[in-house]
């Protein structure tokens, strides 16, 4: 891409020259000069006209050269760009798959903007597309963004109030958000060198968390000793700039989880996953097209998409023996040794007999099919 | 860390993004250069003509002066006429540059987890949303979004202004604007072997027949259909047969020719040709990437209540899950085991552990639970409580 940017810079320079040094202006200037000369000295008509003829010729050919050069560098540029980047994206999609689902897609888009806190666009879009956005969701997200906005200015109070209000639900989910917020407030005070206030704060608020976060609390209390030079102390990590962002993220995640929504916009996530998955899909689609097989009609894709860990949401068990995905009829079974294979593979290994001893394909241990147990992921 | 290894491959999807302004730049440049070159040859001829006449004494110096003044006038006129084309050149050249730089910025992003990637991807989502809105006719929101995100140079709002006029005309059952557009883009339409113009002519003929203006219809066919006889004789014969049938006919194919749905098809064909001419993809990039993403994420579990995951886009049956029903499922060669307590992936760093009831959770999640519950772990799916010493390693290869 760097080479393209550099090459284009040259083209755009030429384009700007055309703007500032318009060939038409050059021609107008020539004719005007000749005209003025004749006006000043009518006897010079012949020389002026011959001169003009010559000049027009030379300026014209230089203009034409400029044009040709610009055209050819542009077409060279386009060709190189096409060669490197063009691809048949349409081969990897089914243009009919969203038929009659326009409203669903539009609803997803409107919700996306609401979830991003972009209420102006969300409302404008809902209005233009004739959609109803549930008020409740809107208000919930407005609350969330108000709290996040406060957090961005280091005001943790609204977040703390929210966390306290939802303490039972948060604890049920194993979230330590409330403690993390108190911890952050404590560190803010310490950073401002208000050790007395910090200790008072700890005395008022840490007690409740004593059981769950004993070690962290004693660490925090000890850091008071190093106030003013925390950066060079064993507690330097407490000041890492990322912690404020982390805690905002934690809050958003818990907030969304409590109202039963994902923490990332599903539209953003799907599109971003899609852009990463597409190159391999396009490649496969063009291979299949060459073989005259229809890509979009298959019930399962022909290529595996390498998802990142944060976009894997379901357990997939692929039997290491048969390479088939587990199903309700062919569930994963754990042998005595702890290795897991699918039921059908197990049946093959024991040749259909529940009490025949056979060796695990992955370790030396022998066992019987009757000893294997269902596992649930 | 998820390193981005092949930036160029990921940028393939952005080919139209650069191509659209680049082609506009090229074509307006062609227009102005053509005019200037034509003008140059006229100028050369005129100057030599004047020179000859004055030499032969057919023109006195004052007349020469006047003639030169006329040339200047002509050139200035052309300059004025080319003002818009020049402005277009500069606009689209600048846009090409901005877009290339935006793509270059992408190549400096090292990983999928970096803030830079998130920022860049959000800009991309916004620009493909603007594209979607423009195509679907949601112009106000499109303009608002482009403005509020400061991405006006990355979207093509004005390119939809003319096409919208043509579409609106077709909706009013008028071919005039579309025929005018065909005329303006004649040579490019020929290149993509478009037969839109013929279909428009056919439609105008059909409308005359519908109104039973037989004489006018025949005259129209002589003038506008017969020129297509080499390539479209079959269609011409078919449509001429219409003269024998009233609009109320139930006889095919004539009933079909009279049908108003032909107008919808004309709109679709105009859109397709217009997109092809301007290097737009036939379908919105939003649909292309969204389909790919939904397919990559879609599993059979997404449609089974007990397996739903609130973070999975496809699991939402109200929106994306319903959109994904006609898409293929993801394909897997390897196992992925996701902890139902923490959502984390189980691997060598976070081993899968099985409870005595056969339910598998990650080591980290079970240990954290046990540390806060006096060494006891609760299976969230069955409610069974076990001592942490009862968990066993399970091997997934
Ligand atoms: Zn084994
Ligand atoms: Zn799912």
XYZ file of C-alpha atoms and ligand atoms in Angstrom:
776
model
C 0.000 0.000 0.000
C 2.885 2.372 0.700
C 4.020 2.173 -2.915
C 0.510 3.030 -4.079
C 0.336 6.035 -1.792
C 3.703 7.297 -3.079
C 2.789 6.726 -6.714
C -0.486 8.460 -6.246
C 1.199 11.442 -4.643
C 3.006 12.040 -7.953
C -0.259 11.825 -9.870
C -1.994 14.184 -7.525
C 0.869 16.663 -7.852
C 0.380 16.654 -11.626
C -3.326 17.171 -11.145
C -2.653 20.180 -8.934
C -0.290 21.610 -11.539
C -3.130 21.404 -14.057
C -5.224 23.408 -11.651
C -2.697 26.145 -10.898
C -1.186 26.247 -14.375
C -4.225 25.669 -16.571
C -3.199 24.900 -20.186
C -6.030 27.131 -21.367
C -4.517 30.065 -19.470
C -1.205 29.429 -21.182
C -2.865 29.526 -24.587
C -4.869 32.644 -23.716
C -1.666 34.363 -22.605
C 0.049 33.560 -25.909
C -2.745 34.968 -28.013
C -3.005 38.053 -25.826
C 0.699 38.767 -26.126
C 0.529 38.563 -29.908
C -2.563 40.756 -29.917
C -0.881 43.390 -27.736
C 2.189 43.366 -29.921
C 0.112 43.997 -33.030
C -1.820 46.695 -31.253
C 1.390 48.503 -30.245
C 3.020 48.103 -33.627
C 0.715 47.295 -36.571
C 3.767 46.714 -38.767
C 4.770 43.684 -36.777
C 1.670 41.698 -37.796
C 3.631 39.139 -39.796
C 6.341 38.501 -37.237
C 3.809 38.444 -34.419
C 1.611 35.907 -36.226
C 4.516 33.674 -37.237
C 5.773 33.853 -33.671
C 2.319 33.018 -32.359
C 2.021 30.066 -34.738
C 5.336 28.687 -33.509
C 4.501 29.271 -29.869
C 1.078 27.692 -30.160
C 2.696 24.684 -31.710
C 5.300 24.252 -29.003
C 2.966 25.028 -26.093
C 0.340 22.712 -27.569
C 2.721 19.857 -27.853
C 3.892 20.380 -24.285
C 0.246 20.418 -23.139
C -0.444 17.254 -25.053
C 2.631 15.632 -23.558
C 1.437 16.562 -20.086
C -1.943 15.042 -20.809
C -0.482 11.869 -22.174
C 1.848 11.500 -19.243
C -0.898 12.001 -16.695
C -3.211 9.624 -18.520
C -0.604 6.928 -18.803
C 0.532 7.157 -15.197
C -3.098 7.014 -14.130
C -3.856 3.968 -16.195
C -0.673 2.298 -14.984
C -1.690 3.063 -11.429
C -5.197 1.666 -11.968
C -3.863 -1.507 -13.520
C -1.490 -2.138 -10.644
C -4.244 -1.438 -8.123
C -6.633 -3.823 -9.881
C -4.014 -6.499 -10.110
C -3.173 -6.394 -6.457
C -6.540 -5.728 -4.865
C -9.443 -6.657 -7.074
C -11.375 -9.735 -6.060
C -14.727 -11.317 -6.745
C -16.462 -10.531 -3.475
C -19.877 -11.348 -4.873
C -18.887 -14.963 -5.433
C -18.772 -15.446 -1.667
C -22.270 -14.184 -0.992
C -25.820 -15.208 -1.607
C -27.695 -12.157 -2.917
C -31.013 -13.815 -2.034
C -30.168 -14.702 1.582
C -31.548 -11.442 3.004
C -34.631 -11.334 0.762
C -37.699 -10.002 2.589
C -35.572 -9.386 5.670
C -34.827 -5.728 5.023
C -36.656 -4.661 8.186
C -34.626 -7.067 10.324
C -31.390 -5.640 8.999
C -32.631 -2.094 9.515
C -33.679 -2.866 13.069
C -30.200 -4.257 13.721
C -28.679 -1.040 12.387
C -30.914 1.200 14.532
C -30.102 -0.842 17.649
C -26.417 -0.670 16.780
C -26.442 3.126 16.981
C -28.419 3.109 20.229
C -25.931 0.668 21.726
C -23.026 2.878 20.669
C -24.650 5.758 22.521
C -25.217 7.500 19.185
C -28.856 8.337 19.863
C -29.079 11.136 17.278
C -28.224 8.834 14.391
C -30.190 5.938 15.862
C -33.335 8.056 16.083
C -32.823 9.618 12.664
C -32.412 6.215 11.091
C -35.376 4.703 12.910
C -37.508 7.596 11.720
C -36.351 7.439 8.114
C -36.727 3.660 7.963
C -40.053 3.707 9.808
C -38.908 1.583 12.752
C -39.887 1.557 16.408
C -36.996 1.527 18.838
C -38.090 0.251 22.237
C -37.915 3.142 24.705
C -36.757 0.922 27.524
C -33.599 -0.133 25.738
C -32.885 3.463 24.857
C -33.183 4.588 28.468
C -31.031 1.752 29.700
C -28.269 2.678 27.307
C -28.628 6.347 28.109
C -28.037 5.463 31.774
C -25.046 3.387 30.828
C -23.468 6.117 28.733
C -24.071 8.720 31.422
C -22.207 6.562 33.895
C -19.377 5.872 31.437
C -19.106 9.587 30.657
C -18.718 10.287 34.366
C -16.068 7.575 34.644
C -14.146 9.213 31.836
C -13.833 12.331 33.989
C -12.682 10.176 36.934
C -16.071 10.477 38.636
C -16.796 6.972 39.866
C -19.769 7.873 42.055
C -22.581 7.028 39.568
C -20.902 3.712 38.726
C -20.543 2.867 42.419
C -24.188 3.662 43.058
C -25.223 1.418 40.213
C -22.938 -1.412 41.368
C -24.273 -1.211 44.923
C -27.849 -1.232 43.688
C -27.185 -4.398 41.691
C -24.908 -6.062 44.214
C -26.794 -9.384 44.464
C -27.017 -9.905 40.683
C -23.382 -8.925 40.215
C -22.202 -11.285 42.933
C -24.238 -14.093 41.433
C -22.287 -13.579 38.235
C -19.012 -13.633 40.139
C -18.338 -10.004 39.208
C -16.002 -8.008 41.442
C -16.941 -4.712 39.798
C -18.006 -2.987 43.020
C -14.737 -3.776 44.749
C -12.731 -2.757 41.688
C -14.516 0.605 41.655
C -13.751 1.208 45.335
C -10.171 0.188 44.696
C -9.970 2.685 41.851
C -11.364 5.470 44.045
C -8.838 4.603 46.740
C -6.010 4.791 44.221
C -7.284 8.139 42.919
C -7.009 9.558 46.431
C -3.571 8.081 46.853
C -2.442 9.608 43.582
C -3.649 12.976 44.817
C -1.493 12.349 47.915
C -4.522 12.412 50.221
C -3.425 9.489 52.348
C -5.669 10.348 55.277
C -8.733 10.448 53.065
C -7.645 7.243 51.349
C -7.363 5.392 54.630
C -10.713 6.744 55.776
C -12.196 5.621 52.478
C -10.746 2.153 52.921
C -12.119 1.940 56.439
C -15.623 2.850 55.285
C -15.795 0.737 52.133
C -13.368 -2.186 52.085
C -14.839 -4.013 55.064
C -17.620 -5.673 53.116
C -15.094 -7.176 50.693
C -12.706 -8.399 53.345
C -13.599 -12.032 52.868
C -13.361 -12.159 49.110
C -10.437 -9.830 48.468
C -8.226 -10.154 51.532
C -4.891 -10.257 49.737
C -5.618 -7.335 47.422
C -6.832 -5.177 50.303
C -3.686 -5.679 52.338
C -1.659 -4.890 49.240
C -3.551 -1.659 48.722
C -3.145 -0.637 52.351
C 0.568 -1.308 52.182
C 0.932 0.873 49.095
C 0.049 3.890 51.285
C 3.586 3.638 52.673
C 4.978 4.460 49.246
C 2.690 7.407 48.503
C 4.461 9.997 46.351
C 6.905 7.486 44.942
C 4.588 4.698 43.907
C 6.088 4.613 40.415
C 9.415 3.305 41.727
C 7.854 1.068 44.360
C 6.765 -2.576 44.161
C 3.262 -1.136 43.680
C 3.964 0.639 40.379
C 1.461 -1.634 38.639
C -1.372 0.025 40.577
C -0.832 3.166 38.502
C -0.828 1.626 35.016
C -2.816 3.978 32.826
C -4.867 1.125 31.367
C -6.706 0.413 34.617
C -9.213 3.224 34.154
C -10.095 1.917 30.682
C -10.233 -1.653 31.990
C -12.690 -0.733 34.664
C -14.871 1.127 32.148
C -14.873 -1.976 30.016
C -15.716 -4.132 33.015
C -18.596 -1.851 33.891
C -20.013 -1.906 30.339
C -19.690 -5.673 30.226
C -21.491 -6.155 33.538
C -24.129 -3.581 32.696
C -24.940 -5.255 29.373
C -24.841 -8.690 30.896
C -27.374 -7.643 33.529
C -29.816 -6.406 30.914
C -29.201 -9.563 28.903
C -27.259 -8.046 26.026
C -23.834 -8.645 24.574
C -21.167 -6.143 25.535
C -20.116 -5.491 21.938
C -22.529 -4.306 19.253
C -23.538 -7.504 17.418
C -23.488 -5.649 14.109
C -19.957 -4.375 14.650
C -18.803 -7.784 15.768
C -20.369 -9.643 12.845
C -19.083 -7.223 10.218
C -15.590 -7.242 11.709
C -15.543 -11.034 11.822
C -16.869 -11.031 8.269
C -14.082 -8.857 6.929
C -11.546 -11.242 8.440
C -13.301 -14.338 7.162
C -13.976 -13.060 3.655
C -10.567 -13.455 1.979
C -10.570 -17.220 2.560
C -14.230 -17.466 1.559
C -13.599 -15.560 -1.667
C -10.730 -17.859 -2.518
C -12.815 -20.950 -1.870
C -15.798 -19.526 -3.742
C -13.724 -18.933 -6.842
C -12.338 -22.472 -6.678
C -15.862 -23.830 -6.361
C -17.061 -21.585 -9.144
C -14.365 -23.009 -11.375
C -15.648 -26.472 -10.485
C -19.168 -25.247 -11.221
C -20.304 -26.000 -7.683
C -22.681 -23.501 -6.117
C -21.232 -21.808 -3.072
C -24.261 -20.314 -1.414
C -26.490 -23.352 -1.644
C -24.392 -25.451 0.723
C -25.686 -25.897 4.254
C -22.176 -25.661 5.634
C -19.282 -23.558 4.466
C -16.375 -25.216 2.738
C -13.698 -23.288 4.612
C -12.938 -22.907 8.272
C -12.827 -19.317 9.479
C -10.059 -18.622 11.916
C -11.961 -16.789 14.598
C -10.128 -15.002 17.365
C -10.807 -16.316 20.878
C -13.038 -13.395 21.781
C -15.410 -14.247 18.936
C -15.829 -17.928 19.800
C -19.105 -18.293 21.616
C -19.985 -21.973 21.431
C -18.168 -25.174 22.202
C -17.552 -27.215 19.103
C -16.351 -30.753 19.577
C -14.754 -32.307 16.536
C -14.017 -36.013 17.113
C -10.267 -36.505 16.675
C -10.899 -39.985 15.238
C -13.709 -39.397 12.733
C -13.135 -35.616 12.277
C -16.906 -35.220 12.559
C -18.668 -32.671 14.723
C -20.486 -34.078 17.730
C -24.286 -34.066 17.610
C -27.081 -35.126 19.956
C -27.082 -38.557 18.291
C -23.314 -38.798 18.260
C -22.294 -37.121 21.532
C -18.794 -36.766 22.970
C -17.792 -39.591 25.334
C -14.903 -39.577 27.810
C -12.940 -42.785 28.249
C -11.473 -43.767 31.596
C -8.146 -42.139 30.692
C -9.849 -38.761 30.173
C -9.588 -38.656 26.372
C -12.780 -37.662 24.569
C -14.027 -39.106 21.285
C -17.466 -39.354 19.679
C -19.868 -42.196 20.433
C -19.694 -43.593 16.898
C -15.904 -43.716 16.988
C -16.105 -45.440 20.369
C -18.487 -48.050 18.954
C -16.058 -48.743 16.132
C -13.102 -49.105 18.502
C -14.893 -51.625 20.703
C -16.399 -53.314 17.649
C -19.886 -52.861 19.030
C -19.231 -54.771 22.219
C -19.737 -52.895 25.485
C -17.317 -55.083 27.459
C -14.435 -55.528 25.058
C -11.198 -53.984 26.303
C -9.549 -51.705 23.747
C -6.644 -49.300 23.762
C -7.256 -45.555 23.670
C -5.993 -44.162 20.341
C -4.208 -41.349 22.216
C -2.612 -43.072 25.193
C -1.646 -46.601 26.271
C -4.564 -47.065 28.664
C -7.134 -49.789 27.967
C -10.805 -49.552 28.882
C -14.282 -50.725 27.903
C -17.057 -48.812 26.171
C -19.330 -49.439 29.159
C -16.937 -47.384 31.280
C -17.089 -44.325 28.984
C -19.147 -41.384 30.174
C -21.055 -38.620 28.433
C -19.444 -35.210 28.766
C -21.191 -31.872 28.302
C -19.339 -28.797 27.095
C -2.204 -11.367 20.619
C -3.826 -11.821 17.248
C -1.276 -10.599 14.759
C -2.467 -9.357 11.400
C -0.288 -11.234 8.944
C -1.715 -10.336 5.590
C -2.868 -6.751 5.444
C -3.093 -6.750 1.668
C -5.485 -9.656 1.620
C -7.762 -7.882 4.067
C -7.563 -4.746 1.960
C -8.906 -6.546 -1.112
C -12.362 -5.774 0.199
C -11.521 -2.089 -0.096
C -10.813 -2.181 -3.825
C -14.089 -0.448 -4.746
C -13.461 2.126 -2.003
C -10.488 3.504 -3.980
C -11.730 2.563 -7.437
C -14.901 4.661 -7.234
C -13.252 8.113 -6.912
C -10.305 7.047 -9.057
C -12.535 6.211 -12.018
C -14.498 9.433 -11.576
C -11.227 11.347 -11.591
C -10.089 9.572 -14.725
C -13.283 10.132 -16.623
C -13.583 13.836 -15.853
C -9.948 14.255 -16.771
C -10.677 12.570 -20.063
C -13.532 14.979 -20.745
C -11.487 18.100 -20.123
C -8.481 16.830 -22.042
C -10.634 15.926 -25.003
C -12.053 19.431 -25.087
C -8.673 21.068 -24.748
C -7.114 18.968 -27.459
C -9.958 19.710 -29.788
C -9.548 23.393 -29.013
C -5.825 23.234 -29.687
C -6.327 21.898 -33.161
C -8.943 24.571 -33.912
C -6.570 27.181 -32.549
C -3.669 26.014 -34.697
C -5.845 26.100 -37.787
C -7.288 29.502 -36.980
C -3.886 31.055 -36.353
C -2.450 29.763 -39.609
C -5.597 30.880 -41.389
C -5.281 34.408 -39.993
C -1.618 34.425 -40.827
C -2.328 33.421 -44.417
C -5.097 35.973 -44.863
C -3.025 38.797 -43.472
C -0.091 37.837 -45.687
C -2.324 37.899 -48.741
C -3.653 41.257 -47.639
C -7.149 39.914 -46.993
C -6.937 41.091 -43.391
C -5.620 44.356 -41.997
C -3.903 44.574 -38.566
C -7.105 45.769 -36.889
C -8.973 42.798 -38.280
C -6.213 40.485 -37.131
C -6.502 41.977 -33.709
C -10.233 41.371 -33.715
C -9.754 37.798 -34.869
C -7.259 37.179 -32.057
C -9.662 38.684 -29.604
C -12.303 36.248 -30.813
C -9.880 33.388 -30.101
C -9.293 34.619 -26.575
C -13.011 34.849 -26.115
C -13.459 31.298 -27.312
C -10.728 29.970 -25.027
C -12.160 31.812 -22.044
C -15.560 30.366 -22.798
C -14.155 26.878 -22.827
C -12.370 27.564 -19.588
C -15.672 28.564 -18.014
C -17.421 25.530 -19.402
C -14.719 23.252 -18.017
C -14.902 24.769 -14.555
C -17.197 22.048 -13.199
C -15.159 19.260 -14.752
C -12.007 20.734 -13.263
C -13.642 20.962 -9.867
C -14.639 17.308 -10.192
C -11.092 16.317 -11.081
C -9.763 18.012 -8.032
C -12.510 16.598 -5.774
C -12.071 12.994 -6.864
C -8.312 13.164 -6.991
C -8.333 14.386 -3.411
C -10.764 11.641 -2.403
C -8.638 8.956 -3.965
C -5.704 10.276 -2.000
C -7.578 10.379 1.314
C -8.853 6.846 0.805
C -5.431 5.475 -0.082
C -4.048 7.074 3.058
C -6.832 5.522 5.112
C -5.895 2.118 3.737
C -2.241 2.776 4.385
C -3.094 3.529 7.987
C -4.545 0.039 8.201
C -1.223 -1.505 7.179
C 0.416 0.021 10.253
C -1.954 -1.795 12.632
C -0.096 -4.772 14.099
C -2.819 -6.784 15.825
C -6.557 -7.363 15.898
C -6.584 -6.533 19.600
C -5.015 -3.095 19.289
C -6.967 0.118 19.824
C -5.926 1.151 16.339
C -7.735 -1.804 14.825
C -10.896 -1.001 16.774
C -10.833 2.620 15.685
C -10.177 1.754 12.060
C -12.875 -0.903 12.004
C -15.434 1.476 13.452
C -14.693 3.988 10.716
C -15.097 1.212 8.195
C -18.412 0.134 9.673
C -19.658 3.705 9.545
C -18.693 4.167 5.926
C -20.273 0.905 4.819
C -23.398 1.851 6.762
C -23.516 5.151 4.878
C -23.184 3.194 1.632
C -26.043 0.915 2.666
C -28.254 3.862 3.601
C -27.569 5.625 0.306
C -28.458 2.534 -1.686
C -31.652 2.003 0.298
C -32.649 5.652 -0.025
C -32.103 6.746 3.588
C -30.335 9.874 2.449
C -30.874 12.070 5.455
C -29.386 9.658 7.961
C -26.572 8.879 5.530
C -25.616 12.547 5.304
C -25.999 13.042 9.049
C -23.816 10.050 9.865
C -21.118 11.014 7.359
C -21.018 14.523 8.764
C -21.039 13.605 12.433
C -18.255 11.068 11.926
C -16.256 13.373 9.660
C -16.068 10.770 6.897
C -17.568 12.733 3.999
C -14.529 12.050 1.829
C -14.889 8.320 2.413
C -18.460 8.063 1.177
C -20.108 8.853 -2.162
C -23.227 10.767 -1.280
C -23.396 12.937 -4.411
C -23.033 9.944 -6.741
C -26.492 8.860 -5.662
C -28.171 12.158 -6.504
C -28.470 11.594 -10.234
C -29.272 7.903 -9.974
C -32.031 8.723 -7.531
C -33.631 11.089 -10.021
C -33.589 8.380 -12.670
C -35.069 5.828 -10.279
C -37.797 8.196 -9.171
C -38.693 8.833 -12.815
C -38.947 5.105 -13.474
C -41.175 4.798 -10.438
C -43.441 7.371 -12.087
C -43.400 5.185 -15.227
C -41.193 7.572 -17.185
C -38.249 6.323 -19.231
C -37.094 9.752 -20.370
C -34.514 10.390 -17.636
C -33.125 6.888 -17.856
C -32.803 7.111 -21.638
C -30.985 10.398 -21.215
C -28.626 8.665 -18.752
C -28.067 5.842 -21.272
C -27.194 8.423 -23.878
C -24.674 10.135 -21.582
C -23.007 6.831 -20.783
C -23.346 5.236 -24.188
C -19.799 4.072 -24.715
C -19.354 2.726 -21.195
C -22.663 0.875 -21.347
C -21.527 -0.710 -24.576
C -18.373 -1.891 -22.831
C -20.370 -3.774 -20.208
C -22.714 -5.077 -22.940
C -25.734 -3.440 -21.368
C -29.089 -3.858 -23.094
C -30.886 -1.514 -20.731
C -31.581 0.952 -23.530
C -33.365 -1.666 -25.590
C -35.538 -2.616 -22.619
C -36.445 1.028 -22.091
C -37.398 1.396 -25.746
C -39.472 -1.764 -25.486
C -41.241 -0.327 -22.466
C -42.053 2.936 -24.189
C -43.471 0.927 -27.073
C -45.557 -1.170 -24.678
C -46.957 1.969 -23.071
C -48.053 3.304 -26.474
C -49.760 0.004 -27.249
C -51.385 0.026 -23.832
C -52.953 3.364 -24.705
C -54.009 1.807 -28.063
C -52.032 4.461 -29.964
C -51.291 1.980 -32.697
C -49.964 4.407 -35.307
C -47.614 6.067 -32.867
C -46.484 2.681 -31.614
C -45.585 1.507 -35.106
C -43.750 4.736 -35.836
C -41.899 4.388 -32.539
C -40.906 0.809 -33.321
C -39.597 1.828 -36.733
C -37.525 4.554 -35.224
C -36.268 2.986 -31.997
C -36.659 -0.784 -32.053
C -35.565 -1.690 -35.526
C -32.045 -0.377 -34.879
C -31.645 -3.361 -32.538
C -32.714 -5.935 -35.092
C -29.338 -7.588 -35.391
C -29.168 -8.577 -31.760
C -32.769 -8.450 -30.547
C -34.957 -9.663 -33.405
C -36.639 -12.279 -31.229
C -37.654 -9.759 -28.607
C -38.801 -7.311 -31.275
C -41.060 -9.950 -32.828
C -42.477 -10.804 -29.458
C -43.217 -7.252 -28.462
C -44.722 -6.419 -31.888
C -47.192 -9.252 -31.306
C -48.589 -7.120 -28.534
C -50.394 -4.995 -31.142
C -52.852 -7.853 -31.578
C -53.780 -8.124 -27.896
C -55.581 -5.733 -25.554
C -54.047 -4.892 -22.139
C -56.717 -7.085 -20.528
C -55.398 -10.214 -22.265
C -54.671 -13.360 -20.282
C -52.587 -14.757 -23.065
C -48.851 -15.161 -22.365
C -46.319 -13.757 -23.063
C -48.470 -10.674 -23.759
C -49.992 -10.526 -20.297
C -46.468 -10.472 -18.910
C -45.388 -7.677 -21.248
C -48.268 -5.519 -20.058
C -47.503 -6.250 -16.423
C -46.434 -3.315 -14.229
C -43.739 -5.456 -12.604
C -41.633 -4.798 -15.688
C -41.032 -1.314 -14.307
C -39.547 -2.760 -11.127
C -37.234 -4.873 -13.230
C -36.167 -1.800 -15.182
C -35.252 -0.065 -11.933
C -33.239 -3.081 -10.847
C -31.445 -3.214 -14.202
C -30.691 0.480 -14.142
C -29.249 0.121 -10.625
C -27.112 -2.823 -11.643
C -25.736 -1.039 -14.709
C -25.190 2.190 -12.824
C -23.293 0.382 -10.058
C -21.198 -1.512 -12.581
C -20.325 1.688 -14.423
C -19.235 3.451 -11.245
C -17.355 0.449 -9.790
C -19.835 -0.061 -6.962
C -20.403 -3.661 -5.900
C -23.831 -4.938 -7.031
C -24.818 -5.594 -3.399
C -23.950 -3.332 -0.460
C -20.607 -4.168 1.193
C -22.565 -4.267 4.441
C -24.509 -7.275 3.208
C -21.382 -8.983 1.888
C -19.387 -8.631 5.098
C -22.349 -9.261 7.358
C -23.195 -12.496 5.569
C -19.610 -13.662 5.799
C -19.460 -12.803 9.491
C -22.762 -14.444 10.332
C -21.755 -17.603 8.484
C -18.412 -17.704 10.266
C -20.182 -17.374 13.613
C -23.227 -19.527 12.956
C -23.413 -22.871 14.753
C -26.336 -25.269 15.260
C -26.240 -24.269 18.961
C -27.293 -20.716 18.086
C -30.839 -21.968 17.553
C -31.096 -24.168 20.681
C -32.303 -22.269 23.741
C -30.115 -23.977 26.334
C -26.986 -23.328 24.291
C -27.606 -19.664 23.515
C -24.845 -17.229 24.399
C -25.858 -13.590 24.870
C -22.576 -12.417 23.374
C -23.087 -14.371 20.138
C -24.694 -12.213 17.410
C -26.372 -15.193 15.728
C -27.964 -16.321 18.996
C -30.232 -13.267 18.915
C -33.272 -14.716 17.203
C -34.939 -11.303 16.961
C -32.332 -9.706 14.741
C -29.155 -11.247 13.352
C -30.148 -14.829 14.141
C -33.248 -14.396 11.994
C -31.181 -12.759 9.245
C -28.808 -15.716 9.252
C -31.377 -18.476 8.754
C -30.647 -18.910 5.037
C -26.867 -18.751 5.448
C -24.538 -21.749 5.672
C -23.154 -22.884 9.019
C -19.542 -22.361 9.976
C -17.130 -25.160 9.228
C -14.822 -26.577 11.885
C -11.804 -28.814 11.607
C -10.779 -28.440 15.232
C -12.516 -28.471 18.573
C -13.122 -25.257 20.468
C -14.309 -25.598 24.030
C -15.780 -22.475 25.595
C -16.248 -22.299 29.360
C -19.906 -21.775 30.209
C -18.954 -19.994 33.427
C -16.324 -17.512 32.261
C -16.769 -17.498 28.482
C -13.037 -18.154 28.157
C -11.536 -20.653 25.745
C -10.166 -23.785 27.378
C -6.665 -24.720 26.323
C -3.309 -25.613 27.836
C -3.327 -22.344 29.803
C -6.807 -22.899 31.139
C -7.449 -26.622 31.141
C -10.839 -28.228 30.654
C -11.957 -30.003 33.848
C -14.866 -32.379 34.189
C -17.180 -32.522 37.195
C -18.447 -35.919 38.384
C -21.725 -35.234 36.513
C -19.871 -35.017 33.170
C -20.148 -31.229 32.770
C -16.931 -29.567 31.639
C -15.727 -26.129 32.815
C -12.431 -24.306 32.755
C -9.873 -24.766 35.513
C -9.641 -21.026 36.224
C -13.383 -20.554 36.563
C -13.813 -23.556 38.875
C -10.854 -22.548 41.057
C -12.085 -18.984 41.390
C -15.517 -20.243 42.370
C -14.054 -22.661 44.897
C -11.792 -20.017 46.411
C -14.826 -17.953 47.317
C -17.013 -20.824 48.417
C -14.862 -22.767 50.847
C -13.546 -25.150 48.244
C -16.910 -25.980 46.675
C -17.885 -25.595 43.021
C -21.468 -25.387 41.778
C -22.381 -26.667 38.314
C -24.389 -23.725 36.920
C -26.340 -25.942 34.540
C -27.475 -28.622 36.999
C -27.034 -26.950 40.395
C -24.981 -29.887 41.653
C -22.335 -28.942 44.251
C -18.969 -30.717 44.365
C -15.787 -30.453 46.329
C -13.002 -29.002 44.183
C -10.942 -32.168 44.781
C -13.502 -34.098 42.713
C -12.727 -32.326 39.427
C -10.717 -34.263 36.835
C -8.687 -33.269 33.817
C -10.277 -34.084 30.487
C -8.301 -34.320 27.246
C -9.594 -32.791 24.053
C -7.259 -33.293 21.147
Zn -6.468 -42.022 26.466
Zn -24.564 -18.477 18.679
